Amino acid sequence: NATGAPIKETLAAAIADLGRVRRDTLVQDPFCGSGTMVIEAAQKAMNIAPGLRRRFCAEHYGFVPQKVWAEQREKALSEVRMDAAFEGFGWDIDPAAVELATQNAKLAGVGERCHFEVADVADFVPDAAATVLTNPPYGERLGDLETAAKLAGVLGSRWEQNPGQGLYVITADADFERHFGKKAARRRKLYNGMIPCQVYMYYQPRTGEKKKG
């Protein structure tokens, strides 16, 4: 189930930072699930403040005037970059996940910038200009582990044939590089809830940056 263990919004936003998502970035995710990775990237690109569409208990605290909340909300709204050229595309083999991702994007205010479709990773063709941010399926049971390893291999072959600007994969699979078929340029340890993970980063090292295995 692609929506069974969704990635935390804050973690997806952190990966968008690692991927250096900008206002004109093209983002793709071949394992989009409920769309969190693409949606958070869109919000970053458009400078939509976290929680802008939410209400908070602190808004009812007597020592913080309602006027302050209203002013800050208006300030955040005024700083949204509607002219950003960001586009996001996500694919998942589960139609229910794709439908949920589409709904989530609309609720997050980025429905016009995020596009989701049903597709298999075997058919994924990374765009040469794309930054790919993804959280492939991973499970603890033997069958799930074997499936996850195969999917990582498919992703690796698709990336090798059509490499984009950068690929940022978060997974709990400690053998991901072997399954993917290539060592990452960099790695970063992160937690998805209580699950220890690594972000494997594939890109051409930038000028002055040493490649790390």
Short mmCIF file of C-alpha atoms in Angstrom, two decimals, residues 97-202:
data_model
loop_
_atom_site.label_atom_id
_atom_site.label_comp_id
_atom_site.label_asym_id
_atom_site.label_seq_id
_atom_site.Cartn_x
_atom_site.Cartn_y
_atom_site.Cartn_z
CA ALA A 97 -2.68 6.81 -3.83
CA VAL A 98 -2.77 8.95 -6.98
CA GLU A 99 -6.30 10.13 -6.18
CA LEU A 100 -5.27 10.97 -2.61
CA ALA A 101 -2.16 12.83 -3.81
CA THR A 102 -4.27 14.93 -6.17
CA GLN A 103 -6.67 15.82 -3.35
CA ASN A 104 -3.78 16.63 -0.98
CA ALA A 105 -2.19 18.97 -3.52
CA LYS A 106 -5.46 20.89 -3.89
CA LEU A 107 -5.84 21.16 -0.11
CA ALA A 108 -2.25 22.43 0.14
CA GLY A 109 -2.92 25.16 -2.44
CA VAL A 110 -0.59 23.72 -5.08
CA GLY A 111 -3.05 21.67 -7.11
CA GLU A 112 -2.28 23.57 -10.32
CA ARG A 113 1.47 22.91 -9.99
CA CYS A 114 1.39 19.22 -9.02
CA HIS A 115 0.29 16.47 -11.41
CA PHE A 116 -0.19 12.82 -10.43
CA GLU A 117 -0.80 9.78 -12.62
CA VAL A 118 -0.94 5.99 -12.30
CA ALA A 119 2.28 4.46 -13.66
CA ASP A 120 4.88 1.78 -12.93
CA VAL A 121 8.46 2.75 -12.12
CA ALA A 122 9.53 0.50 -15.00
CA ASP A 123 8.07 3.14 -17.32
CA PHE A 124 9.68 6.08 -15.51
CA VAL A 125 11.75 8.37 -17.72
CA PRO A 126 13.49 11.09 -15.68
CA ASP A 127 13.50 14.45 -17.40
CA ALA A 128 17.00 15.77 -18.10
CA ALA A 129 16.08 18.98 -16.23
CA ALA A 130 14.35 17.24 -13.29
CA THR A 131 15.26 16.88 -9.65
CA VAL A 132 13.87 13.52 -8.51
CA LEU A 133 12.80 13.31 -4.87
CA THR A 134 11.43 9.95 -3.79
CA ASN A 135 10.69 7.53 -0.96
CA PRO A 136 10.57 4.01 -2.50
CA PRO A 137 8.52 1.23 -0.85
CA TYR A 138 10.39 -0.58 1.91
CA GLY A 139 9.21 -3.31 4.29
CA GLU A 140 10.52 -5.51 7.06
CA ARG A 141 9.13 -8.84 5.83
CA LEU A 142 11.26 -10.97 3.50
CA GLY A 143 8.87 -10.72 0.55
CA ASP A 144 8.63 -6.96 0.94
CA LEU A 145 12.40 -6.65 1.19
CA GLU A 146 12.90 -8.62 -2.01
CA THR A 147 10.31 -6.51 -3.83
CA ALA A 148 11.91 -3.30 -2.54
CA ALA A 149 15.34 -4.44 -3.72
CA LYS A 150 13.97 -5.16 -7.20
CA LEU A 151 12.26 -1.76 -7.35
CA ALA A 152 15.51 -0.05 -6.36
CA GLY A 153 17.23 -1.91 -9.21
CA VAL A 154 14.59 -0.79 -11.68
CA LEU A 155 14.94 2.80 -10.50
CA GLY A 156 18.71 2.52 -10.91
CA SER A 157 18.42 1.31 -14.49
CA ARG A 158 15.92 4.03 -15.37
CA TRP A 159 18.22 6.67 -13.88
CA GLU A 160 21.28 5.30 -15.66
CA GLN A 161 19.49 5.48 -19.01
CA ASN A 162 18.01 8.96 -18.45
CA PRO A 163 19.80 10.82 -15.65
CA GLY A 164 18.26 14.08 -14.51
CA GLN A 165 19.72 17.00 -12.57
CA GLY A 166 19.72 15.09 -9.31
CA LEU A 167 18.18 12.12 -7.50
CA TYR A 168 17.46 12.19 -3.76
CA VAL A 169 16.19 8.90 -2.34
CA ILE A 170 15.21 8.39 1.30
CA THR A 171 15.02 4.76 2.41
CA ALA A 172 15.59 2.47 5.37
CA ASP A 173 17.30 -0.02 3.05
CA ALA A 174 20.93 -0.16 4.23
CA ASP A 175 21.88 -1.95 0.99
CA PHE A 176 20.16 0.56 -1.28
CA GLU A 177 23.32 1.50 -3.19
CA ARG A 178 23.97 -2.16 -4.06
CA HIS A 179 20.36 -2.69 -5.13
CA PHE A 180 20.34 0.60 -7.08
CA GLY A 181 23.61 -0.29 -8.79
CA LYS A 182 25.64 2.81 -8.02
CA LYS A 183 27.25 4.56 -5.06
CA ALA A 184 25.74 7.88 -4.06
CA ALA A 185 27.64 11.15 -4.39
CA ARG A 186 26.61 11.92 -0.81
CA ARG A 187 24.56 10.40 1.99
CA ARG A 188 22.70 11.94 4.91
CA LYS A 189 21.30 10.13 7.97
CA LEU A 190 17.73 11.09 8.88
CA TYR A 191 14.79 9.59 10.76
CA ASN A 192 11.31 9.06 9.34
CA GLY A 193 9.45 9.00 12.64
CA MET A 194 11.32 6.30 14.60
CA ILE A 195 12.75 4.63 11.50
CA PRO A 196 16.46 5.32 10.84
CA CYS A 197 16.95 6.14 7.17
CA GLN A 198 19.51 7.51 4.76
CA VAL A 199 19.08 10.02 1.97
CA TYR A 200 21.14 8.83 -0.99
CA MET A 201 22.06 11.74 -3.27
CA TYR A 202 23.01 11.24 -6.89
#
